PDB file of C-alpha atoms in Angstrom:
ATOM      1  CA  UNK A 286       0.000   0.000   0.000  1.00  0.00           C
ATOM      2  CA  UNK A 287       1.330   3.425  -0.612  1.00  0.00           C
ATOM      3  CA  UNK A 288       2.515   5.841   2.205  1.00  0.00           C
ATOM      4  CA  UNK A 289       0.428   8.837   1.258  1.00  0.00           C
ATOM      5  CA  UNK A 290      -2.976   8.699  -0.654  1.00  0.00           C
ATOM      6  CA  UNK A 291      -4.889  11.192  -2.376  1.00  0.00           C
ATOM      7  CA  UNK A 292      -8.279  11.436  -2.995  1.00  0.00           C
ATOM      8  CA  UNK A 293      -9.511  11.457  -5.165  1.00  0.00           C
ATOM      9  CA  UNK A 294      -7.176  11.054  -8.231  1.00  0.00           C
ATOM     10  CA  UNK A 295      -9.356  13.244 -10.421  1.00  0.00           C
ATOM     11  CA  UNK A 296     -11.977  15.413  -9.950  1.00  0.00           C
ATOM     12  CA  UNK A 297     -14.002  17.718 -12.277  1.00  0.00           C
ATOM     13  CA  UNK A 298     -16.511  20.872 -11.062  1.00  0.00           C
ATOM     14  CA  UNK A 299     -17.894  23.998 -11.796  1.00  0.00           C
ATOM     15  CA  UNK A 300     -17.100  27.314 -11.058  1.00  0.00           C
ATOM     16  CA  UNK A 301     -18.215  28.700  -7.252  1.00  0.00           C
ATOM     17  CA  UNK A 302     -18.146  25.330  -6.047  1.00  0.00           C
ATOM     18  CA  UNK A 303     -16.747  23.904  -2.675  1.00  0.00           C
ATOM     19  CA  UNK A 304     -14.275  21.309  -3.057  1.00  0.00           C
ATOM     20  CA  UNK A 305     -11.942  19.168  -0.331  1.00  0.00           C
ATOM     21  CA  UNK A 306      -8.937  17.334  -1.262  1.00  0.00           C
ATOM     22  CA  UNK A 307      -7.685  15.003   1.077  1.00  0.00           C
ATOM     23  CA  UNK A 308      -4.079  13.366   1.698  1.00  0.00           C
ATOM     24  CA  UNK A 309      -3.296  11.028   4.512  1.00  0.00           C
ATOM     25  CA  UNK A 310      -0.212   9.149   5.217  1.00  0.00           C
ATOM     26  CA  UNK A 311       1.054   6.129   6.776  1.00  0.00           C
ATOM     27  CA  UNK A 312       4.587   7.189   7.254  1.00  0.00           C
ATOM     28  CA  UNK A 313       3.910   8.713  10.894  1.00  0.00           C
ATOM     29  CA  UNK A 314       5.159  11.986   9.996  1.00  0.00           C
ATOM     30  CA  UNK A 315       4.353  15.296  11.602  1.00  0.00           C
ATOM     31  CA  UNK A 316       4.997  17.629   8.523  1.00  0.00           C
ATOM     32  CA  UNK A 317       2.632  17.385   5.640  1.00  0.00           C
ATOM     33  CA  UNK A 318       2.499  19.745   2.539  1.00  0.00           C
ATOM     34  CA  UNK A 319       0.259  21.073  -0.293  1.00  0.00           C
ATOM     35  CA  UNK A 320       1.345  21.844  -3.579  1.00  0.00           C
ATOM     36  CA  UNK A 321      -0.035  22.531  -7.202  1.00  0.00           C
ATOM     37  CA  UNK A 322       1.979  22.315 -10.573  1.00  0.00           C
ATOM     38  CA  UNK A 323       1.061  23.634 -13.067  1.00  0.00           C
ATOM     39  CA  UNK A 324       2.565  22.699 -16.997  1.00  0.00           C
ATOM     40  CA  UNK A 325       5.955  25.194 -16.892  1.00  0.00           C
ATOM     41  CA  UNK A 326       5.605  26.246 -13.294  1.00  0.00           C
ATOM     42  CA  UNK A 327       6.938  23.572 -11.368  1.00  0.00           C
ATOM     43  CA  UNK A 328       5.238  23.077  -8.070  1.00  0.00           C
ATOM     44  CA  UNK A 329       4.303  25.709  -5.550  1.00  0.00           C
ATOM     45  CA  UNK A 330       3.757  25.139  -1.869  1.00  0.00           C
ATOM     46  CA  UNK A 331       0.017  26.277  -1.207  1.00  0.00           C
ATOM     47  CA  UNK A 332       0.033  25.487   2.878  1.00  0.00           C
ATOM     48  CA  UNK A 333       1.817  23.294   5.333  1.00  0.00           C
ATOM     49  CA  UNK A 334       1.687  22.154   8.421  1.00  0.00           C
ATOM     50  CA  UNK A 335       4.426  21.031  10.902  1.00  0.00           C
ATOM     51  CA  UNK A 336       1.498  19.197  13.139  1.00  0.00           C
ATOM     52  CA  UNK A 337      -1.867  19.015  14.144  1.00  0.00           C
ATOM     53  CA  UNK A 338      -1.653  22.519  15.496  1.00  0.00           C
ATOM     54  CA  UNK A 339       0.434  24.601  13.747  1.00  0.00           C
ATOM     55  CA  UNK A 340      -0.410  25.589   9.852  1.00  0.00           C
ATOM     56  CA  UNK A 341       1.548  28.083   7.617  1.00  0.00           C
ATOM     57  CA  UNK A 342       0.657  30.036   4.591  1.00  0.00           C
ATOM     58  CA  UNK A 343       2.745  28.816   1.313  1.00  0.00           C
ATOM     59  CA  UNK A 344       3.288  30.895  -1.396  1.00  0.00           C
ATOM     60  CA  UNK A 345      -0.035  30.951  -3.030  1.00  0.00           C
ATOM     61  CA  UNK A 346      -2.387  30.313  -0.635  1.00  0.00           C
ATOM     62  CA  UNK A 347      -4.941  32.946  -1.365  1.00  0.00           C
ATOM     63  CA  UNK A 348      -8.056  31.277  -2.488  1.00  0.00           C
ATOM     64  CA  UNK A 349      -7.373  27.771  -0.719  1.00  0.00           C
ATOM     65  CA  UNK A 350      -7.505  27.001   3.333  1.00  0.00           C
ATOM     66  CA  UNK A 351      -6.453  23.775   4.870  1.00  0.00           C
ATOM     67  CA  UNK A 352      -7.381  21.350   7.781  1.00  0.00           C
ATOM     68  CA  UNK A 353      -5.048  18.997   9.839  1.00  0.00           C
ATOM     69  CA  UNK A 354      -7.522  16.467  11.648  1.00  0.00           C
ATOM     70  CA  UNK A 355      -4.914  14.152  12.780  1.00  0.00           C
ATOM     71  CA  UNK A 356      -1.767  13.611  11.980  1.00  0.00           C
ATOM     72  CA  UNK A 357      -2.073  11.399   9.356  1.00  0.00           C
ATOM     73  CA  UNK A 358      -4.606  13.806   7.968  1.00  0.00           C
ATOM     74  CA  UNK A 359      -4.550  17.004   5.982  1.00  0.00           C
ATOM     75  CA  UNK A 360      -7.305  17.931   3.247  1.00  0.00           C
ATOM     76  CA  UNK A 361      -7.065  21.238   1.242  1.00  0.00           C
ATOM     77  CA  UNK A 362     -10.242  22.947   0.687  1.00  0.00           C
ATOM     78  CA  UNK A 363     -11.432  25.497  -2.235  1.00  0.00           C
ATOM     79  CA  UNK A 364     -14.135  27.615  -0.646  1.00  0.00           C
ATOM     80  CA  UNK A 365     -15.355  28.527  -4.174  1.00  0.00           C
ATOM     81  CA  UNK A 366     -13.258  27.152  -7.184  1.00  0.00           C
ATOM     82  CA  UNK A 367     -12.352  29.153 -10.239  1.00  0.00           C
ATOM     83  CA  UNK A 368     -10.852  28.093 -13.769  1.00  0.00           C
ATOM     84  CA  UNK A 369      -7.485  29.024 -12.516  1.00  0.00           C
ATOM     85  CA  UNK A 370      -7.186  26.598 -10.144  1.00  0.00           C
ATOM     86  CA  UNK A 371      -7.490  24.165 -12.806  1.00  0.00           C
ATOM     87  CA  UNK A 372      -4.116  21.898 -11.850  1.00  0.00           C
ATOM     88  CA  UNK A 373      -2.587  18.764 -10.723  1.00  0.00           C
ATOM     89  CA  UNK A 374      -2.325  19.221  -6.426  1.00  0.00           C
ATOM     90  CA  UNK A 375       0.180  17.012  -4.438  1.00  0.00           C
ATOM     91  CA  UNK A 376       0.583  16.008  -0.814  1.00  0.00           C
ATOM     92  CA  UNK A 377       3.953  15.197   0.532  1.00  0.00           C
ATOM     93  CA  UNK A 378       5.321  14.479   4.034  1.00  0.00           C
ATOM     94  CA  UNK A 379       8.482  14.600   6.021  1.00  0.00           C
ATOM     95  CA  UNK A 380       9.616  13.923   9.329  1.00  0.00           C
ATOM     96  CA  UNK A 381      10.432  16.981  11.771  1.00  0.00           C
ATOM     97  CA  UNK A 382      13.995  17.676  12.499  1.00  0.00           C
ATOM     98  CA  UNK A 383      16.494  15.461  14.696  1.00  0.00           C
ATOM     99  CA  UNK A 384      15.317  12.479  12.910  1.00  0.00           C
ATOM    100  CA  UNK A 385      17.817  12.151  10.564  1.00  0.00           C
ATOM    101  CA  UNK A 386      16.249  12.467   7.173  1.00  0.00           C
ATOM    102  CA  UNK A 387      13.690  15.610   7.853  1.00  0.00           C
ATOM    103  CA  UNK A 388      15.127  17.163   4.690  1.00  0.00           C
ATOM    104  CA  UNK A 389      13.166  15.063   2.535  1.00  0.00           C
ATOM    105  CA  UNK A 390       9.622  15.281   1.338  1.00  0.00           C
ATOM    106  CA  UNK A 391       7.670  12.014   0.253  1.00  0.00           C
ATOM    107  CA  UNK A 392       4.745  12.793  -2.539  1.00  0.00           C
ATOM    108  CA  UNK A 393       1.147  11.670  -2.756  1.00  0.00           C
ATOM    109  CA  UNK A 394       0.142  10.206  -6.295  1.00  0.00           C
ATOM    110  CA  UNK A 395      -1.849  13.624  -6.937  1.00  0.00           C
ATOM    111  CA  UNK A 396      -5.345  14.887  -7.649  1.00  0.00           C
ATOM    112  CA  UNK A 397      -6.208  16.217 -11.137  1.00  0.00           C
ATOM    113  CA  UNK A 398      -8.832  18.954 -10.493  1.00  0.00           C
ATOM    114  CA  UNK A 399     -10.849  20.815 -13.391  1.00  0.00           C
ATOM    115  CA  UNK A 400     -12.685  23.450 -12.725  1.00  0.00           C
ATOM    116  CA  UNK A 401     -15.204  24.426 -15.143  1.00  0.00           C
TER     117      UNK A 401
ATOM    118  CA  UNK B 123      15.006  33.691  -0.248  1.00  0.00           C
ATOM    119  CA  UNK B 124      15.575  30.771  -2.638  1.00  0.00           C
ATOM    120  CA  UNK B 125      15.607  30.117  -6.155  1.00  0.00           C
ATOM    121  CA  UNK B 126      15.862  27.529  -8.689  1.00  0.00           C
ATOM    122  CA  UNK B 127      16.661  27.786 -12.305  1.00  0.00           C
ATOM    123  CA  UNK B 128      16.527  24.768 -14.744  1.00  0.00           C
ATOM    124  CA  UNK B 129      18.282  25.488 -18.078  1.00  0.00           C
ATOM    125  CA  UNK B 130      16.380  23.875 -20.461  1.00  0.00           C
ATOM    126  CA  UNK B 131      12.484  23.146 -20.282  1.00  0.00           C
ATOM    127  CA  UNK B 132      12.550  19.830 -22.914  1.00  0.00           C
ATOM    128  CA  UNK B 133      15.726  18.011 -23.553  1.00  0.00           C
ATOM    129  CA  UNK B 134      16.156  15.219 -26.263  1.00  0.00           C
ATOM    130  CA  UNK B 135      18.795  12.569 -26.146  1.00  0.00           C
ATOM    131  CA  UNK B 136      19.176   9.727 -27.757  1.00  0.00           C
ATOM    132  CA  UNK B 137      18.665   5.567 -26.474  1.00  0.00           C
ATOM    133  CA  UNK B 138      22.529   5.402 -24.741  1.00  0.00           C
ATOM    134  CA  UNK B 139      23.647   8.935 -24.996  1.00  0.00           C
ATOM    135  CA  UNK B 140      25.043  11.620 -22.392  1.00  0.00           C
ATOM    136  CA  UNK B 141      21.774  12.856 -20.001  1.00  0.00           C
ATOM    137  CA  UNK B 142      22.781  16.219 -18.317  1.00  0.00           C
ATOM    138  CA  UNK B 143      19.821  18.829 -17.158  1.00  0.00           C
ATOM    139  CA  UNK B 144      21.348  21.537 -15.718  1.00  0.00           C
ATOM    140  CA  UNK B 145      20.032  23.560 -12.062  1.00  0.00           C
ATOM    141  CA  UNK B 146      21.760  26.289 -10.990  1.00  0.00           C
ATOM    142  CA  UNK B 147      20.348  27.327  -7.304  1.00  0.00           C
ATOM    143  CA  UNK B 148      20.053  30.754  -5.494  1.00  0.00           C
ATOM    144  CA  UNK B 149      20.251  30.401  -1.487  1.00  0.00           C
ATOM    145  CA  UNK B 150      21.939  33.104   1.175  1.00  0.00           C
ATOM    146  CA  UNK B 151      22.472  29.823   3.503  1.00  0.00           C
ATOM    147  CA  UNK B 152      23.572  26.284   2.517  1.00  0.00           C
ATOM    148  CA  UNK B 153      21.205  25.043   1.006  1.00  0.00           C
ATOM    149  CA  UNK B 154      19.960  21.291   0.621  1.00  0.00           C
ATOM    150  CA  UNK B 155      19.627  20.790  -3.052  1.00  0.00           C
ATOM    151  CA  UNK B 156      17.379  17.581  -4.703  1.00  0.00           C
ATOM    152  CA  UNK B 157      16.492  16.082  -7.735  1.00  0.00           C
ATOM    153  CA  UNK B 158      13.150  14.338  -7.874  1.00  0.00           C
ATOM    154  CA  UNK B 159      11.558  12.530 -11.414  1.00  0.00           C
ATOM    155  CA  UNK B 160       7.710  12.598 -12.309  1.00  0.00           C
ATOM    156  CA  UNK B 161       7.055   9.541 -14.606  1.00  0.00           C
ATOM    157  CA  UNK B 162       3.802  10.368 -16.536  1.00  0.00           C
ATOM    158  CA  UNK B 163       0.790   9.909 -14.297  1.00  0.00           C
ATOM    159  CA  UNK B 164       2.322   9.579 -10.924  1.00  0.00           C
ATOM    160  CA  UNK B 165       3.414  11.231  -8.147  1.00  0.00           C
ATOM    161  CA  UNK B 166       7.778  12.896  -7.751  1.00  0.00           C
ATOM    162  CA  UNK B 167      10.057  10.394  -6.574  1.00  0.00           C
ATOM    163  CA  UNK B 168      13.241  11.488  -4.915  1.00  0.00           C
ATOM    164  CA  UNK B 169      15.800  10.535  -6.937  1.00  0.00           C
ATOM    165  CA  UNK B 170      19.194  11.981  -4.826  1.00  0.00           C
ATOM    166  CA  UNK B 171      19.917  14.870  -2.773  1.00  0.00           C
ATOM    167  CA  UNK B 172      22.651  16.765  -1.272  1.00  0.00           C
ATOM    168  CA  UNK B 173      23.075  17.905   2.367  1.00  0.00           C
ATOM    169  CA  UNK B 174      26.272  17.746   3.376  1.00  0.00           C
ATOM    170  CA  UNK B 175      29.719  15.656   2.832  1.00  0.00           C
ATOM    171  CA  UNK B 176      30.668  14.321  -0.514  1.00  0.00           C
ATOM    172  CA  UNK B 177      29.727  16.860  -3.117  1.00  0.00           C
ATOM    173  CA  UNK B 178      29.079  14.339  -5.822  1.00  0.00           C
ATOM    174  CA  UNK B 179      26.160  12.197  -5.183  1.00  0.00           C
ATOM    175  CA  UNK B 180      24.747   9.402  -6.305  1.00  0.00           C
ATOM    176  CA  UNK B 181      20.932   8.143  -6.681  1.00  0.00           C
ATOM    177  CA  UNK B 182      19.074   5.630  -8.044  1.00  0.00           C
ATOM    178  CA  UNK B 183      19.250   4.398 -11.785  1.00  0.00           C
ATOM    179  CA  UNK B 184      22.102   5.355 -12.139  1.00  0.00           C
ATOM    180  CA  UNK B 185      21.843   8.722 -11.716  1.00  0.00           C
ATOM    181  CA  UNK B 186      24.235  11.357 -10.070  1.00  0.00           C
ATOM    182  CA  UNK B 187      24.594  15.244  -9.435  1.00  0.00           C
ATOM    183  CA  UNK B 188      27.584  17.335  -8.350  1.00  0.00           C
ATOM    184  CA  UNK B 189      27.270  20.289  -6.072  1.00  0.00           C
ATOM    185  CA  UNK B 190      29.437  22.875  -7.366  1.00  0.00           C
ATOM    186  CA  UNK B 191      29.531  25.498  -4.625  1.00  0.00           C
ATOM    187  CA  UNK B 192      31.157  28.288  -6.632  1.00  0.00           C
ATOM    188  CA  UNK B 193      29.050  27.957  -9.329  1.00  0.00           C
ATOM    189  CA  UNK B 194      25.449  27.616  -7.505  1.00  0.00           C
ATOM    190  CA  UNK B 195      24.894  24.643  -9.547  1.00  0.00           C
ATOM    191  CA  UNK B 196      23.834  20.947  -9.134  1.00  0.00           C
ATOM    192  CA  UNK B 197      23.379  19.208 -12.539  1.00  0.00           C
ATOM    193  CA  UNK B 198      21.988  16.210 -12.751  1.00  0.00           C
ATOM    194  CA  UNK B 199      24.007  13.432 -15.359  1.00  0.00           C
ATOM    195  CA  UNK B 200      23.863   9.697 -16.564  1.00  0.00           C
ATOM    196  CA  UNK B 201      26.316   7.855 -18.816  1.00  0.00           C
ATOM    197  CA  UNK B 202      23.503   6.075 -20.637  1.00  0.00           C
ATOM    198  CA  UNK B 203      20.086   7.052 -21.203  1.00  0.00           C
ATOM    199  CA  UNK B 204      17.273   4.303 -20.923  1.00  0.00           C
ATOM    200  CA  UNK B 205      14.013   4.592 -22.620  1.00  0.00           C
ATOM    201  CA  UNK B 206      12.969   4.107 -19.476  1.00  0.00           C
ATOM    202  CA  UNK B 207      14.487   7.445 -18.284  1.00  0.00           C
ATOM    203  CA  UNK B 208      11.544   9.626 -20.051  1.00  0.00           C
ATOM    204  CA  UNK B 209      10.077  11.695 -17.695  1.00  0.00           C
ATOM    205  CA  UNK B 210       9.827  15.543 -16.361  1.00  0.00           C
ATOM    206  CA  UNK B 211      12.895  16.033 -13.416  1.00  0.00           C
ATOM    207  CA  UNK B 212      12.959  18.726 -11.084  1.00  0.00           C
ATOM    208  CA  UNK B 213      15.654  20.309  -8.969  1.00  0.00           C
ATOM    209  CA  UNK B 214      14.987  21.850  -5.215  1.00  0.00           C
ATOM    210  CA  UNK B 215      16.055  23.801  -2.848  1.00  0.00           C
ATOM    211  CA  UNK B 216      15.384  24.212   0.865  1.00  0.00           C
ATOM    212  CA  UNK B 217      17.111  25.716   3.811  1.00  0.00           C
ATOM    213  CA  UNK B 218      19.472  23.535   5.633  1.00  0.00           C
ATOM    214  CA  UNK B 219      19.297  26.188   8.168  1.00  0.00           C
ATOM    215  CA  UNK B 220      16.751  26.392  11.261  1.00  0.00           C
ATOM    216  CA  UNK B 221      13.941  23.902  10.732  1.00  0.00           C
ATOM    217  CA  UNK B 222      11.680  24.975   7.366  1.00  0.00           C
ATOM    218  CA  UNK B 223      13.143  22.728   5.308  1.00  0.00           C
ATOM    219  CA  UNK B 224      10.193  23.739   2.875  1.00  0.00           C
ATOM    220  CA  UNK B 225      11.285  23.308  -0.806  1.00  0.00           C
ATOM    221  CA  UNK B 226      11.397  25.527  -3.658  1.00  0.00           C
ATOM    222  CA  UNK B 227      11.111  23.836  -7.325  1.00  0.00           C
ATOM    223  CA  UNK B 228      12.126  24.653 -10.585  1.00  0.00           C
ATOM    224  CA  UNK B 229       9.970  24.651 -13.325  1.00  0.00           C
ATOM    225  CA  UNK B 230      10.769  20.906 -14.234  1.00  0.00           C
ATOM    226  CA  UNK B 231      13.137  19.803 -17.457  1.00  0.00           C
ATOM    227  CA  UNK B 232      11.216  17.026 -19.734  1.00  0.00           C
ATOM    228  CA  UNK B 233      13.469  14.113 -21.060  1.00  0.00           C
ATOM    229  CA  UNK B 234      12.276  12.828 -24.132  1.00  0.00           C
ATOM    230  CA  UNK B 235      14.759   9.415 -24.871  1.00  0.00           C
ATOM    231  CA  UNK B 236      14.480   8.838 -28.962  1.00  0.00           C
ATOM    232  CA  UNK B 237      15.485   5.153 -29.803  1.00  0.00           C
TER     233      UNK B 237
END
């Protein structure tokens, strides 16, 4: 089974409506991460959160909010989706610092979302 | 803050040819630098990193990168491209200092492998 899941894989919808993405993980780490690519961007972090209580903007969060429910849980919501959010959205973990190998991020399968 | 620039947004080698996709990194601390692959349809994969120690590192399928201080780079090289090999690669940043450790991408290098 993988170590962090994504659902779902691909989801369509129409403009102004809510949408949650969800990510959890079975690595038992505290850090978990949003991103989207986009085709010739790369990926950009949208939030993250170090655990249950503590979440930070990324660099493009406006439009997008985030919940931790445990910590093998963290779903990014879209209050009210626009075409421009129209991407490919990834989940990744890591373990905090101390534990040898917090440096590195491990990546969820992904979630196409269209937004019509 | 941190950059990442990857030279080169599709590169094209031949079935046993040279692969080299060039990052060149911005960071005012040491940074930690990482390659990670995106076969079509899935998820990034970490495919080596640098933190500290031996500046030439090696990953998996047979891939390798150099951190060259001096020249803010980190290219990533193979003797021998695989057909297997096509895929979009991205280089990374993050802060080896404190304890962020978030990651900065570039905008990903495609590797088409002809036959």
């Amino acid at each position: 089974d993988a170590d962090v899941t994504q659902t779902p894989r691909n989801r369509i919808t129409k403009t102004g409506k809510r949408i949650m993405l969800e990510c959890s993980q079975t690595k038992g780490h505290d850090r978990m991460y949003w991103y989207r690519q986009d085709p010739g961007l790369g990926l950009r972090l949208i939030y993250y959160s170090f655990d249950v209580k503590d979440i930070n903007k990324g660099e493009i969060s406006d439009g997008y909010s985030v919940s931790r429910q445990a910590q093998a849980k963290f779903s990014l919501s879209l209050e009210s989706a626009i075409p421009n959010q129209t991407a490919l959205y990834f989940c990744a973990t890591s373990d905090p610092p101390g534990t040898g190998a917090q440096e590195t991020q491990y990546f969820g399968p992904g979630t196409r979302l269209l937004v019509l | 803050a941190q950059s990442v620039t990857q030279l080169g947004s599709h590169v094209s080698v031949s079935e046993g040819a040279l692969v080299l996709l060039r990052c060149n990194y911005s960071s005012s601390v040491p940074p930690y630098l990482f390659w990670y692959v995106q076969y079509p349809n899935q998820g990034l994969q970490l495919l080596l990193k640098y933190t500290t120690g031996a500046t030439l590192v090696k990953g998996i399928n047979g891939f390798e990168a150099e951190f060259k201080k001096s020249e803010t780079s980190f290219h990533l090289t193979k003797p021998s491209a695989h057909m297997s090999d096509a895929a979009e690669y991205f280089c990374a940043v993050s802060d080896s200092g404190g304890s962020n450790y978030k990651l900065t991408f570039g905008k990903g290098t495609l590797l088409t492998v002809n036959p």
